[in-house]
XYZ file of C-alpha atoms in Angstrom:
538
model
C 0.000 0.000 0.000
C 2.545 2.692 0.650
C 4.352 1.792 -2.673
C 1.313 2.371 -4.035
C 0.586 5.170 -2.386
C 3.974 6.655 -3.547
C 3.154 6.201 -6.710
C -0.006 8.290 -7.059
C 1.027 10.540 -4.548
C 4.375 11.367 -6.898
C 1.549 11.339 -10.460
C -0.638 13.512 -8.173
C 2.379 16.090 -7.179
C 3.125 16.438 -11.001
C -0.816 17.296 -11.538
C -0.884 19.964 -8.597
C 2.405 21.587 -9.756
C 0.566 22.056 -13.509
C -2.939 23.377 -11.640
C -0.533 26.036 -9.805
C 0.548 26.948 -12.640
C -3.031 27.040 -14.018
C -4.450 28.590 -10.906
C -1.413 31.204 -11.631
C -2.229 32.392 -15.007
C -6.117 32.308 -14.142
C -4.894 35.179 -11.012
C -2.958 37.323 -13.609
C -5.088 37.087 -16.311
C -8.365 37.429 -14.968
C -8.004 38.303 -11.158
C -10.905 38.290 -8.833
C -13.298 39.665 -11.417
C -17.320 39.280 -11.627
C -16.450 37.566 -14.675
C -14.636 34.962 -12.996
C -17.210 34.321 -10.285
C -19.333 33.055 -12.701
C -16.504 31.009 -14.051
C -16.024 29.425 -10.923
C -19.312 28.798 -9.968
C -20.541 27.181 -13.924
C -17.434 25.006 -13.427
C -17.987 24.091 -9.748
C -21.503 22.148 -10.479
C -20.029 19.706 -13.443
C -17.228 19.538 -10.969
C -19.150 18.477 -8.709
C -20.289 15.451 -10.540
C -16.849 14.955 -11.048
C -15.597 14.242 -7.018
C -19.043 11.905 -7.190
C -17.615 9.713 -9.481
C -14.201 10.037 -9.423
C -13.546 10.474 -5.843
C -16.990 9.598 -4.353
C -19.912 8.149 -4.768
C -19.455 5.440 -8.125
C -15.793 4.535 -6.681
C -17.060 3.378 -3.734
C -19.412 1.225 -5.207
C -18.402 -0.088 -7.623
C -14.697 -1.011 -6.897
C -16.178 -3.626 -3.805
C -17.988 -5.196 -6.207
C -15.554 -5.439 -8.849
C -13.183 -6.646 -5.917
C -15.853 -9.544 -5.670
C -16.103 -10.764 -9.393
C -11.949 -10.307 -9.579
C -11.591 -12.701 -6.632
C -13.351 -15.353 -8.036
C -11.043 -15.357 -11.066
C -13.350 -15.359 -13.741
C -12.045 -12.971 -16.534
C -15.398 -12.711 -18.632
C -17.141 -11.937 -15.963
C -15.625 -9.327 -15.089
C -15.531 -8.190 -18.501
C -19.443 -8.714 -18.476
C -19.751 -6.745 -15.923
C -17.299 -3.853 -17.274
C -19.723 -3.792 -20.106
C -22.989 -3.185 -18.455
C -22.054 -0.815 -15.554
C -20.069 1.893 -18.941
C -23.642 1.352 -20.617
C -25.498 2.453 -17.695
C -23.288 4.563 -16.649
C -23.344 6.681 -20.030
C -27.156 6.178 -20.566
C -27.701 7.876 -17.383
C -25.131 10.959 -17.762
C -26.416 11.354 -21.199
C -29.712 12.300 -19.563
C -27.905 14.183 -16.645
C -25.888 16.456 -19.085
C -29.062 17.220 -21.307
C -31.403 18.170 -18.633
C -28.415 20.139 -16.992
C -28.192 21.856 -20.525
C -31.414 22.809 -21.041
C -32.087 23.669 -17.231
C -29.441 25.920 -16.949
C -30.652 28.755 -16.240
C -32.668 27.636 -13.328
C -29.609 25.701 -12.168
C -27.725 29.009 -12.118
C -30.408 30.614 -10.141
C -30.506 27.866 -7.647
C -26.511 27.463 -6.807
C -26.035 31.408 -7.531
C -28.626 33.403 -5.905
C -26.363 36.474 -5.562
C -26.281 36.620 -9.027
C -29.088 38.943 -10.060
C -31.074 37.349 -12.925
C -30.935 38.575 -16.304
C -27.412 40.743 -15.383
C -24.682 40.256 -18.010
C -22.797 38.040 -14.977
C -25.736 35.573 -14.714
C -26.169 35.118 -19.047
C -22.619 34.434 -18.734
C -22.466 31.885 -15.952
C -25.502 29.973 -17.334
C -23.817 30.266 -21.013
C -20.600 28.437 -19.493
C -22.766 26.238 -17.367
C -23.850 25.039 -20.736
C -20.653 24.380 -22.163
C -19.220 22.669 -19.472
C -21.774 20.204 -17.844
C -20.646 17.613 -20.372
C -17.574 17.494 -18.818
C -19.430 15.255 -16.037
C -19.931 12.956 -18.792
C -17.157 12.471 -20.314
C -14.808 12.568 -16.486
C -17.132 10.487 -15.339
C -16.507 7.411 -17.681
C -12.904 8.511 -16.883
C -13.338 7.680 -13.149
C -15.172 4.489 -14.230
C -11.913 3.493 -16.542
C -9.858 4.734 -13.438
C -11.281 2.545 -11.114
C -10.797 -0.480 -13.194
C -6.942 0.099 -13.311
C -6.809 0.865 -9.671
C -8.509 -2.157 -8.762
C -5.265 -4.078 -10.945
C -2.890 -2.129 -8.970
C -2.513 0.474 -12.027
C -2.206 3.403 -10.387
C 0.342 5.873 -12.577
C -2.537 6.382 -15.122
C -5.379 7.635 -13.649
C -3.449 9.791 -11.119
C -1.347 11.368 -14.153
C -5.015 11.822 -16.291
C -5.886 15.413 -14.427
C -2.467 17.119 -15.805
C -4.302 17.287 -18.878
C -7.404 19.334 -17.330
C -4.617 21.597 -16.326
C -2.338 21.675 -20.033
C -6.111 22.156 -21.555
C -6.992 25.114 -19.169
C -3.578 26.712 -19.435
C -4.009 26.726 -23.275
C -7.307 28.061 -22.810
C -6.485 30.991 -20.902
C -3.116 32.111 -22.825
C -4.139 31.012 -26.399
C -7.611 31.075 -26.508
C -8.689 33.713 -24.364
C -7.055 36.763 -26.410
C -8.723 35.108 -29.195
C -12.324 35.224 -27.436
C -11.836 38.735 -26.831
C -11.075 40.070 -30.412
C -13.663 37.809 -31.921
C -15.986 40.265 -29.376
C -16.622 37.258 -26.899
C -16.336 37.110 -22.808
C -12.401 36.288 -22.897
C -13.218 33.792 -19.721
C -15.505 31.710 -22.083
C -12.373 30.369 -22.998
C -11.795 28.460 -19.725
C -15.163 26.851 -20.550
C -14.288 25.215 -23.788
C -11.250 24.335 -22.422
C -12.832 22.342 -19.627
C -15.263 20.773 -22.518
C -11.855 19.856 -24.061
C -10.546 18.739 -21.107
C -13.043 15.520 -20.420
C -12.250 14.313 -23.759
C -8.578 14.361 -23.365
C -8.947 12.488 -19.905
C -11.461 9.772 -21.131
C -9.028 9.180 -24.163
C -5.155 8.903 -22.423
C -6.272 5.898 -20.167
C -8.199 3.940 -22.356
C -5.096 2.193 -24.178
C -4.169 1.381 -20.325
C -7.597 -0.428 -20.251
C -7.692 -2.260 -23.711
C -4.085 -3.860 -22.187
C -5.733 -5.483 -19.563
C -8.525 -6.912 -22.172
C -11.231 -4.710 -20.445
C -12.329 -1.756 -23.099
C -15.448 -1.717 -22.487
C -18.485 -2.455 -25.170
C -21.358 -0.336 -23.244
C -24.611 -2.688 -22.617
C -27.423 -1.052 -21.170
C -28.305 -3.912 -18.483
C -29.666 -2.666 -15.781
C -31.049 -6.344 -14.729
C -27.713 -7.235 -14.611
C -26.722 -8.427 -11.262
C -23.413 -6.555 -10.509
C -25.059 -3.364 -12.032
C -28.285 -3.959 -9.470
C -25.558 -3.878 -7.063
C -24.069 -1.041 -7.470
C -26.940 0.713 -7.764
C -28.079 -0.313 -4.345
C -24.678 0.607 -2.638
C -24.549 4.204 -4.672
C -27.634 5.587 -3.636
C -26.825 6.322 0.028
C -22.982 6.715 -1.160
C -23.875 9.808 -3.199
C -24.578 11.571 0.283
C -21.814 9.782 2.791
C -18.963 10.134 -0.020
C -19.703 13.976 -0.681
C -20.571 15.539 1.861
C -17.376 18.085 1.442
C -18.535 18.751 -1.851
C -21.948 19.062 -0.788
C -20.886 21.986 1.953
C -18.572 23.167 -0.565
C -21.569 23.986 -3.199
C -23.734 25.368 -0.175
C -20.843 27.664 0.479
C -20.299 28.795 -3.621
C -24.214 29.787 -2.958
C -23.596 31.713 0.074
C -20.417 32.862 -1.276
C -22.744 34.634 -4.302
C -24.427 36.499 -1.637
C -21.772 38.082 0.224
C -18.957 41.311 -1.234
C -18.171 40.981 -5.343
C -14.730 38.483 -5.264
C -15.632 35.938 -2.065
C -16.195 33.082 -4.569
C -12.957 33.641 -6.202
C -11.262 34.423 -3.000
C -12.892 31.709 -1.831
C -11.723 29.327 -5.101
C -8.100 30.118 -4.598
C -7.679 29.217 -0.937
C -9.279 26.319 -1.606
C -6.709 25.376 -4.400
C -4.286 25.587 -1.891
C -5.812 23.714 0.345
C -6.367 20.450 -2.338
C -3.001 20.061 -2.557
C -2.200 18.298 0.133
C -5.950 16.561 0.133
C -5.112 15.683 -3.178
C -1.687 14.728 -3.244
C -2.266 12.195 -0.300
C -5.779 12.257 0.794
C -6.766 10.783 -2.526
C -4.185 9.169 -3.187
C -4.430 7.217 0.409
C -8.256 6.533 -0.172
C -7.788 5.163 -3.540
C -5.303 2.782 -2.513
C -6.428 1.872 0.760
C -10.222 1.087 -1.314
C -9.118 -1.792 -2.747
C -7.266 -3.323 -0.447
C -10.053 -3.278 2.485
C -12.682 -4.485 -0.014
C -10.279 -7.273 -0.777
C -9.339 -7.965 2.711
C -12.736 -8.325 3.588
C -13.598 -10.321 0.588
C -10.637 -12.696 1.549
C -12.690 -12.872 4.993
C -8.940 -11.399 6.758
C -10.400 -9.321 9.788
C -6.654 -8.980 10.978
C -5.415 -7.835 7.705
C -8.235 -5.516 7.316
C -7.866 -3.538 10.786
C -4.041 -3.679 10.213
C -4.751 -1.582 6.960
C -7.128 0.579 8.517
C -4.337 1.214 11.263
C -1.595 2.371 8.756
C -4.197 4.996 7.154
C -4.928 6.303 10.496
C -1.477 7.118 11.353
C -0.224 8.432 8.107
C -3.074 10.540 7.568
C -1.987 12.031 10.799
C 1.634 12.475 10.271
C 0.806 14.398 6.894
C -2.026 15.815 8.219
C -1.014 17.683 11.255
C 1.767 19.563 9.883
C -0.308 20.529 6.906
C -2.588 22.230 8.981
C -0.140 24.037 11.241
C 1.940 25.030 7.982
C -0.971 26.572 5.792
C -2.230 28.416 9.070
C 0.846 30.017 9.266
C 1.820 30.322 5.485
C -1.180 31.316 3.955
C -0.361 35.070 3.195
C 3.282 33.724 2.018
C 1.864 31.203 0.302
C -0.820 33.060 -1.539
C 1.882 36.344 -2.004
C 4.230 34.382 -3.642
C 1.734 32.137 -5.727
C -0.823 34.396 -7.101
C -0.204 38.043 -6.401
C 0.736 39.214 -9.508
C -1.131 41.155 -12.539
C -4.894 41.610 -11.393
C -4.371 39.674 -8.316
C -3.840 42.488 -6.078
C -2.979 42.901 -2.120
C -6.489 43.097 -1.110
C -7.336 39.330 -3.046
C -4.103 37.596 -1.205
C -5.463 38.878 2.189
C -8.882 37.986 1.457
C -8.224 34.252 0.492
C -5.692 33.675 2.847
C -8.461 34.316 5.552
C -10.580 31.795 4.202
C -7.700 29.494 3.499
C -6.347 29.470 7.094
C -10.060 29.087 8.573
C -10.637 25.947 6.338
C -7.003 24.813 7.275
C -7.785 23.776 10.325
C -9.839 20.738 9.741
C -7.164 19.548 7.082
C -6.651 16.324 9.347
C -10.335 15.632 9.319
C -10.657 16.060 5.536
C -7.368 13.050 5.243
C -9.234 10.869 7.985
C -12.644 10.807 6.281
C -10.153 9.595 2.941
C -9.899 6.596 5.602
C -12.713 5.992 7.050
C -15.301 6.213 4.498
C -13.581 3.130 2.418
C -13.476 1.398 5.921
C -17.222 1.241 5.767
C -17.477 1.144 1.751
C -15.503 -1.635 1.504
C -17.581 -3.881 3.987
C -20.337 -2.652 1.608
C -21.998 -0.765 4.230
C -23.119 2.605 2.534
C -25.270 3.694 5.207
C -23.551 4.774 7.944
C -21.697 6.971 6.292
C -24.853 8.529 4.788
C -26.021 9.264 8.639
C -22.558 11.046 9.241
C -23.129 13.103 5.853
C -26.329 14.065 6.607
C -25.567 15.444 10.400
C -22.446 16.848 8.565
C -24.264 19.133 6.097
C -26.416 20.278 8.697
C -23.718 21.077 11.137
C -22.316 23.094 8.018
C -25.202 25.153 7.193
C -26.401 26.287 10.894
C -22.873 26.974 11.427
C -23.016 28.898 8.535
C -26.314 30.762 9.704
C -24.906 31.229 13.363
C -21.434 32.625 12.200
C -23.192 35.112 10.356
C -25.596 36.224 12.783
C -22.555 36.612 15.265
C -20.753 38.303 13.161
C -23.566 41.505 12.071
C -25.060 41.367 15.907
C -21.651 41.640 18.007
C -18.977 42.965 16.121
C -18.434 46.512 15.326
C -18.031 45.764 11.273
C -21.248 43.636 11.398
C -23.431 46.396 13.040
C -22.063 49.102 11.071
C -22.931 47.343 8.117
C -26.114 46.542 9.567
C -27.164 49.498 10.320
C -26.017 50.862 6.374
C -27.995 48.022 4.906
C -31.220 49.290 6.809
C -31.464 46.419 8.773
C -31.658 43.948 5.723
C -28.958 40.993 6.866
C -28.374 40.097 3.035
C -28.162 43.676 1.684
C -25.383 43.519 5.274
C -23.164 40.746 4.225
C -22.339 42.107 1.361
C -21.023 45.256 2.804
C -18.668 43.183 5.134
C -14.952 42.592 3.912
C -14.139 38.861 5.204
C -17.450 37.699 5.570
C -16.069 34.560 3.182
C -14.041 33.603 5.917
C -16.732 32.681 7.985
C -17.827 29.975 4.907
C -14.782 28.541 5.037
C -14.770 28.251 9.019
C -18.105 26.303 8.736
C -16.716 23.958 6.375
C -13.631 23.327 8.656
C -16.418 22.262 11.488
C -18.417 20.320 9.541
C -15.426 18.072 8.518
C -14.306 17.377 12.543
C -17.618 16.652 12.830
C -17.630 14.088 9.293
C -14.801 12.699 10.536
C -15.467 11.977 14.702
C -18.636 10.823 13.578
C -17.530 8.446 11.203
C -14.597 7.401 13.382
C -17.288 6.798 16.450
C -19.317 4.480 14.429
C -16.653 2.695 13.379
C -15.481 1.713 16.871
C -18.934 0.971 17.752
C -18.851 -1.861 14.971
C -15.749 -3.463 16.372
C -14.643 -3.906 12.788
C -11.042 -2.052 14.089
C -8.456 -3.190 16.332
C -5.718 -0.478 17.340
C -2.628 -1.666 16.919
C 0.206 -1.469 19.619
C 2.463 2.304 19.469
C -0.052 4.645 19.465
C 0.834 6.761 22.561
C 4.396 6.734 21.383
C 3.605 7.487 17.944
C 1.651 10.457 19.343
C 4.132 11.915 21.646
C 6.496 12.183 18.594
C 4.231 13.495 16.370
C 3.573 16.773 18.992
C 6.883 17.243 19.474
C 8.110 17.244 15.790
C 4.844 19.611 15.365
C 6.177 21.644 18.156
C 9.294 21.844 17.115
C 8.016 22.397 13.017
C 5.770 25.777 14.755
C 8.492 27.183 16.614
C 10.659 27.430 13.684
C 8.178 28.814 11.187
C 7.010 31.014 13.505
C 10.403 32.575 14.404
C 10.785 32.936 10.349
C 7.435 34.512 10.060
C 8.283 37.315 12.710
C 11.404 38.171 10.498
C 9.451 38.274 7.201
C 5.972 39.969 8.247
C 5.160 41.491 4.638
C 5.452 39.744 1.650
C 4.250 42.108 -0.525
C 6.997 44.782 -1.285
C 8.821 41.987 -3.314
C 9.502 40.572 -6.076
C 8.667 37.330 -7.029
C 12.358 35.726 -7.350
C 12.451 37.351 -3.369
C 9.322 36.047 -2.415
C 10.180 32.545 -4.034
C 13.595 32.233 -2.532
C 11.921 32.971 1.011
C 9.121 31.175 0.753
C 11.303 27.627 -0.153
C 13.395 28.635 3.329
C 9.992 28.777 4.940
C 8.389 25.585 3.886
C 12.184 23.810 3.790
C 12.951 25.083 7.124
C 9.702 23.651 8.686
C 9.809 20.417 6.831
C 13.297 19.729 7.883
C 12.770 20.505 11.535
C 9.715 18.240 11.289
C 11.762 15.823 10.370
C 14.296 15.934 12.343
C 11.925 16.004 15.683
C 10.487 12.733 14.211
C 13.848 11.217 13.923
C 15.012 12.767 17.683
C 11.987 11.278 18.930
C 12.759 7.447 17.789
C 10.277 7.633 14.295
C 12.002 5.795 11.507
C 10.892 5.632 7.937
C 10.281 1.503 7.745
C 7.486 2.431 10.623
C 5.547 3.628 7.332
C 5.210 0.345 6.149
C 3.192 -0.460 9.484
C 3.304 -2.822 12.031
């Protein structure tokens, strides 16, 4: 598993280094415009349906099941099986994509509210709504294609597929854009067809991957099939327990529409920053550790199962801790020496690096969930999770409403604006600067609460055995994390604004900054008695 692991991690690190770059040019060439508000929002929906399937809800259902037909060796049946769940699969997103289509603008009205209807930045968030929603489709049968080659230990592929979302957005945005705008066209429209683009590209680089192993599909539209039936029972409660962070995500892009011009951009970038490590292990971890529970508990190995469960628990936690403490205290760095540059001004990094180190904070919780989701997935149970979704979304949104109401009732910015606004709490929001912050706060509580949920009901099922070293592996994670804080914080009091620089300056300090604390991490681990071989568990 941690070979694995490596693998996609080290795939995933070369995908996040081209959506920097991405996220990069989008800051200089379009900033924290209206125009890209809408962007982000139009793309967040089809996105959406992207984490479901590729991350979420199909994965988890159907790689058990596959797990079960591999184990019992039979090649044509799993071929069979292939088949029918790509027919299905396509006959249903087909319908998805032309309802989404046609609905758009009443799609756009639900999941941007803010956005006053018939204004030029609601016709242009509907228009790239439209050109982007098939993007589910095609990503979608990606993640289907993905999951096969996971479940045979092919790992490189799928995890290397999103660099060309990235390639096909950067092209958009340098090539394409400058055309959009002399043809008389939206220059952001470009990033839409370049999304469109995108799916295609993805769909197409791993299915050579897939004809190797003799499983390119033929889609058969079976839904009496047995395996398909199956799936379909598991993935109906999935689609809540699995996305319940993309869920509270979309609630936020609607509240986000609602609050000061820029707070869903602000918003977007923080939480670019904060995928990477989510993405880099977090999904990596969960896709790997998938297919090795459901086989474990296919092989009926309770030992081997909680042993697995055990090594995701602790790395989760030795990445995850000094994530948190390192984007909490390198957010304005971070965001300074990333994005600030053409129409990305001061007032953008400060704004999104409020919201980034809010949402920060429940970084460990978003890797643990990674973990314990498949721990109940792979035993096929896909409703306990859904009970921990459900109590997570509504944590998130009276959080939300309580944050808010704290914030315009007790503190001098929230009255003033109160009082400006004539008493009306929307027309209020929008007049307070950080308001977004609060969003991203609500999200950070909602995840604790995903994840201690989740981790209570798993104890409850006695499906998990700890394994011995847990209160020494804790002491040396706090004082490695200790140690990591002191020193970033001592290097933060010597460089207190970023801004004045240039970007070779602000590069060259910020690698001291995240070198520094990394190194001292690992060095406390190492003081402390940690060795490396420990990752490979007990």
């Amino acid at each position: 598993m941690l070979r694995s692991t490596a693998v996609f991690s080290a795939m995933t690190f070369l995908s996040r280094i081209s959506g920097l770059v991405r996220d990069q040019i989008y800051a200089q060439v379009f900033g924290a415009s209206a125009a890209m508000d809408a962007f982000v929002i139009a793309f967040r929906i089809p996105n959406f349906m992207r984490r479901l399937s590729a991350e979420g809800s199909f994965s988890m259902a159907f790689v058990p099941v596959l797990a079960e037909y591999k184990a019992k060796g039979d090649h044509a049946a799993v071929k069979a099986l292939v088949d029918r769940v790509a027919g299905v699969l396509a006959a249903v997103l087909l319908v998805a994509t032309a309802l989404a289509i046609f609905l758009a603008p009443w799609v756009m009205r639900v999941f941007a509210p803010g956005f006053e209807p018939g204004s030029e930045q609601a016709r242009l968030a509907t228009l790239m709504l439209q050109i982007t929603f098939p993007y589910a489709l095609f990503i979608s049968l990606a993640s289907l294609v993905g999951g096969v080659l996971n479940s045979y230990q092919r790992f490189a592929i799928p995890a290397l597929s999103p660099i060309l979302l990235n390639l096909s957005m950067i092209a958009a945005a340098l090539c394409l854009a400058p055309q959009m705008q002399a043809w008389g066209f939206e220059p952001v429209l470009a990033l839409a067809w370049g999304v469109l683009v995108a799916g295609i590209l993805q769909l197409g680089f791993q299915l050579p991957s897939l004809a190797r192993l003799g499983l390119l599909p033929r889609p058969r539209l079976d839904v009496a099939h047995a395996g398909v039936r199956k799936i379909m029972k598991l993935m109906v409660p999935t689609l809540f327990g699995s996305s319940v962070a993309q869920v509270n995500l979309l609630f936020n892009t609607l509240a986000a529409s609602l609050l000061m011009g820029g707070s869903v951009t602000w918003l977007y970038y923080s939480d670019r920053l904060l995928e990477f490590p989510l993405g880099m292990f977090g999904v990596a971890i969960g896709t790997v550790i998938l297919p090795h529970l459901s086989s474990r508990h296919a092989a009926a190995d309770p030992a081997g199962y909680s042993k697995g469960l055990d090594w995701g628990f602790r790395l989760c936690l030795l990445i995850g801790i000094p994530a948190c403490l390192g984007l909490v205290l390198c957010a304005q760095p971070l965001l300074a020496t990333l994005f600030q540059y053409g129409r990305f001004t001061e007032q953008d990094m400060r704004m999104s690096s409020l919201s980034l180190m809010a949402q920060s904070l429940a970084v460990p919780a978003f890797l643990l969930v990674k973990v314990l989701a498949p721990a109940f997935y792979s035993r096929q149970d896909t409703r306990t999770p859904v009970k921990a979704a459900l109590a997570s979304i509504a944590i998130n949104v009276l959080s939300t409403v309580l944050l808010f109401a704290m914030m315009l009732r007790f503190s001098p910015m929230g009255q003033a604006a109160l009082a400006a606004a004539g008493g009306d709490w929307l027309e209020a929001l929008k007049r307070v600067e950080g308001a977004h912050a609060l969003l991203a706060l609500a999200i950070a509580v909602a995840g604790w609460a995903n994840a201690l949920q989740l981790w209570w009901y798993l104890r409850r099922a006695r499906v998990y055995q700890r394994q011995p070293g847990w209160g020494r592996f804790l002491l040396q994670l706090l004082v490695a994390s200790v140690l990591m804080l002191v020193a970033v914080l001592a290097l933060r009091l010597l460089w207190v604004d970023w801004t004045p620089w240039a970007w070779w300056e602000r590069g060259w300090r910020l690698a001291v900054l995240v070198g520094s604390g990394g190194a001292v991490y690992a060095a406390g681990l190492l003081l402390m008695g940690y060795r490396p071989r420990e990752l490979r568990g007990q």
